[in-house]
JSON list of C-alpha atoms in Angstrom, two decimals:
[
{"chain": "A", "resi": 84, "resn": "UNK", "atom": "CA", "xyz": [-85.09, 108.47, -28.12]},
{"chain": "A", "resi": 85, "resn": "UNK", "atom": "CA", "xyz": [-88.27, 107.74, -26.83]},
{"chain": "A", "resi": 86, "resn": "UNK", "atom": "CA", "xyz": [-89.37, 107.06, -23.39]},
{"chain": "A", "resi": 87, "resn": "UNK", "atom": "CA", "xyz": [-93.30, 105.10, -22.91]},
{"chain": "A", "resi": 88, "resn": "UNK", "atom": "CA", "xyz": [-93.74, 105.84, -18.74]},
{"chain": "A", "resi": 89, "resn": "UNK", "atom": "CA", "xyz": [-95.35, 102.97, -17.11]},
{"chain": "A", "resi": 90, "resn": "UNK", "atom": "CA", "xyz": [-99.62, 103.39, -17.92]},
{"chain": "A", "resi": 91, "resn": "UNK", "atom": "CA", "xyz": [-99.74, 102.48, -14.30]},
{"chain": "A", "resi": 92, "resn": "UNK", "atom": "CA", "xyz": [-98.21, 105.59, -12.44]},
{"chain": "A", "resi": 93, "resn": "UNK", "atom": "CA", "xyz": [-97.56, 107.59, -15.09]},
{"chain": "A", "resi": 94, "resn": "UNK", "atom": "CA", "xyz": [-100.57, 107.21, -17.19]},
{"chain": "A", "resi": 95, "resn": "UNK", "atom": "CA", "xyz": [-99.17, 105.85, -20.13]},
{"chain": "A", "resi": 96, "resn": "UNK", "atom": "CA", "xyz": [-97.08, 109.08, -21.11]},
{"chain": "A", "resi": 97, "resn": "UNK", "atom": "CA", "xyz": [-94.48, 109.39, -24.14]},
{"chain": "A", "resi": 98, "resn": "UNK", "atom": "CA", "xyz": [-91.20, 111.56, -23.78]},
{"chain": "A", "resi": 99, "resn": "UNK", "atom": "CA", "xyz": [-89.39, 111.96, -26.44]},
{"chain": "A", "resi": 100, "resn": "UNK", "atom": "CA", "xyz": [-85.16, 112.93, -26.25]},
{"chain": "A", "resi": 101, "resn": "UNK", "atom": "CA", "xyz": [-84.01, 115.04, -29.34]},
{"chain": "A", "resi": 102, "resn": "UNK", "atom": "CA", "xyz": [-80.37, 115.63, -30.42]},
{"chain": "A", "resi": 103, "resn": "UNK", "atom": "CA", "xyz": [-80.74, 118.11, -32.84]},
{"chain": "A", "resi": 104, "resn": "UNK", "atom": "CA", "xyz": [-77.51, 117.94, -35.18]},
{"chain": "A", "resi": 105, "resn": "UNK", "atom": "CA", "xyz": [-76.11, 115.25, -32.87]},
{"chain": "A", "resi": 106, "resn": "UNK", "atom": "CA", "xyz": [-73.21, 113.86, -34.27]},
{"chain": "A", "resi": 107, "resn": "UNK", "atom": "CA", "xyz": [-69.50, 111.64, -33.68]},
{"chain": "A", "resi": 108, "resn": "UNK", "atom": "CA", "xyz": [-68.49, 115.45, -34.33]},
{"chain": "A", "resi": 109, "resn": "UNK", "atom": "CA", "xyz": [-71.09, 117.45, -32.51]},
{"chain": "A", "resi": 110, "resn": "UNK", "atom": "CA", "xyz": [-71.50, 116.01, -28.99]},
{"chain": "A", "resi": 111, "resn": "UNK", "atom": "CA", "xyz": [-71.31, 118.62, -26.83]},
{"chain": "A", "resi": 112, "resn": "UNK", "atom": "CA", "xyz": [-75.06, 120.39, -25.43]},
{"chain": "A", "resi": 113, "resn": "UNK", "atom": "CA", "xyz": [-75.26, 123.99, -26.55]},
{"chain": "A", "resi": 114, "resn": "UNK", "atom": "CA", "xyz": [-78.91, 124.65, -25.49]},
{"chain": "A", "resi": 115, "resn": "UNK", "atom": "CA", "xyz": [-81.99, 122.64, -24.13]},
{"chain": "A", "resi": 116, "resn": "UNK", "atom": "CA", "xyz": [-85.63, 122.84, -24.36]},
{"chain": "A", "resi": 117, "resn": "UNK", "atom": "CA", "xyz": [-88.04, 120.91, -22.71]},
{"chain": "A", "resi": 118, "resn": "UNK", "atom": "CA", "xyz": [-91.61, 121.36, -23.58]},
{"chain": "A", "resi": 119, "resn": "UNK", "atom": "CA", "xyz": [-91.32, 124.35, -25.28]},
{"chain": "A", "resi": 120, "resn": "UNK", "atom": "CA", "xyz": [-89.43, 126.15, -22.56]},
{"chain": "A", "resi": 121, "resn": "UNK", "atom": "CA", "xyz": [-85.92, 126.92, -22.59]},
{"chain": "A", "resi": 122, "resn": "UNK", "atom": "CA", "xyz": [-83.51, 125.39, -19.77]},
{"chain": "A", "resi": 123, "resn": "UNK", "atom": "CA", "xyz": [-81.08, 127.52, -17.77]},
{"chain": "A", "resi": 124, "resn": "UNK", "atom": "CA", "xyz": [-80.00, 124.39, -15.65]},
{"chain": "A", "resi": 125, "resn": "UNK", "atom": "CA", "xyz": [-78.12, 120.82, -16.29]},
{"chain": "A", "resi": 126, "resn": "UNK", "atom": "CA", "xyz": [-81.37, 119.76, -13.82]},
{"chain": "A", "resi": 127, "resn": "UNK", "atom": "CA", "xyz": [-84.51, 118.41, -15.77]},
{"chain": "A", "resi": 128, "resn": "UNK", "atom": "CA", "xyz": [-87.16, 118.31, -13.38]},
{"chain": "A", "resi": 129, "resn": "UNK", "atom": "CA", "xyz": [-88.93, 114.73, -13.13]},
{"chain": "A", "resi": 130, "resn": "UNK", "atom": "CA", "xyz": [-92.40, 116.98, -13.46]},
{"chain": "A", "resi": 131, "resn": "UNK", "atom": "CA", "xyz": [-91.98, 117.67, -16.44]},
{"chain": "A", "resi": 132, "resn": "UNK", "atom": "CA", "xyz": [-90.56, 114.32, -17.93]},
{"chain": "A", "resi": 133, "resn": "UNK", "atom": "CA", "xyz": [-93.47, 112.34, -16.28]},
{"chain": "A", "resi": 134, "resn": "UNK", "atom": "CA", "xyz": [-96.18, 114.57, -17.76]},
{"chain": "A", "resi": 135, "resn": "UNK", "atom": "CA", "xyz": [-94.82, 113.39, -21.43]},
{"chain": "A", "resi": 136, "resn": "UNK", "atom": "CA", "xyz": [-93.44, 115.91, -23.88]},
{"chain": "A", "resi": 137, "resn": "UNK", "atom": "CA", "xyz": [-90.30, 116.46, -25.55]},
{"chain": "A", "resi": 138, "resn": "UNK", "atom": "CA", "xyz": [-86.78, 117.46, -24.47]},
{"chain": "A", "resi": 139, "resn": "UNK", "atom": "CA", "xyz": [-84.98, 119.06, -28.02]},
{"chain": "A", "resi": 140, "resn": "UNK", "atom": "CA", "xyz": [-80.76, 119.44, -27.14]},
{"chain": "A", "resi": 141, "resn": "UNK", "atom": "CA", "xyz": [-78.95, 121.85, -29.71]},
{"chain": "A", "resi": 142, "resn": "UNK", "atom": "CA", "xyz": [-75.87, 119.86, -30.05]},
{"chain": "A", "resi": 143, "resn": "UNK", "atom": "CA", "xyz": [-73.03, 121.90, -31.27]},
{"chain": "A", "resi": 144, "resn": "UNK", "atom": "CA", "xyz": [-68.67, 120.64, -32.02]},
{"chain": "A", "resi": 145, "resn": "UNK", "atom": "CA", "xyz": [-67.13, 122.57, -29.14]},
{"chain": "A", "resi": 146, "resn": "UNK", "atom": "CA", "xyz": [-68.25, 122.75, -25.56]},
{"chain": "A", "resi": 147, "resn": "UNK", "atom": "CA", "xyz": [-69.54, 126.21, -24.12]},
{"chain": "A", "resi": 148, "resn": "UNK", "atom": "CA", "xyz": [-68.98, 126.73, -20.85]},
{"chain": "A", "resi": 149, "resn": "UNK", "atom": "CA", "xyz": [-72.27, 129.04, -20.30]},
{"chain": "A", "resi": 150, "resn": "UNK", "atom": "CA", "xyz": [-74.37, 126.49, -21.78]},
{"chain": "A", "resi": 151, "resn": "UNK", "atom": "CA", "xyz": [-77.32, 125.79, -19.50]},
{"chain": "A", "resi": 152, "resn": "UNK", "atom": "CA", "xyz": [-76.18, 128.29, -17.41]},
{"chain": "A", "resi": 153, "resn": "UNK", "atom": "CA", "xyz": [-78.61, 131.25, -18.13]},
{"chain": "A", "resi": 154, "resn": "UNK", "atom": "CA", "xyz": [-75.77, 133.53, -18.67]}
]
């Protein structure tokens, strides 16, 4: 998925959403990254989305419990 922010407040940026392996099958989140650094939180900060970039999800078939959790 992509995301254009508005030109006006957010200079125009692109952010891009990427379900790696995303499937009917493989819908649960097994890892994020978000402009090339790793997430240890369900929380994407709006900093970070408005400056433009890329958010890549691992998408796995089973949920993990730890996922996003750091642990």
């Amino acid at each position: 998925m992509t995301i254009h922010l508005s030109k006006k407040y957010y200079g125009g940026n692109i952010f891009v959403i990427d379900a790696q392996n995303a499937s009917r099958k493989n819908k649960y989140i097994h890892s994020a990254i978000i402009n090339n650094k790793k997430l240890n939180s369900w929380k994407v900060p709006q900093k970070e989305i408005i400056k433009g970039g890329k958010l890549i999800l691992e998408m796995r078939d089973y949920p993990d419990k730890h996922a996003l959790t750091g642990q």
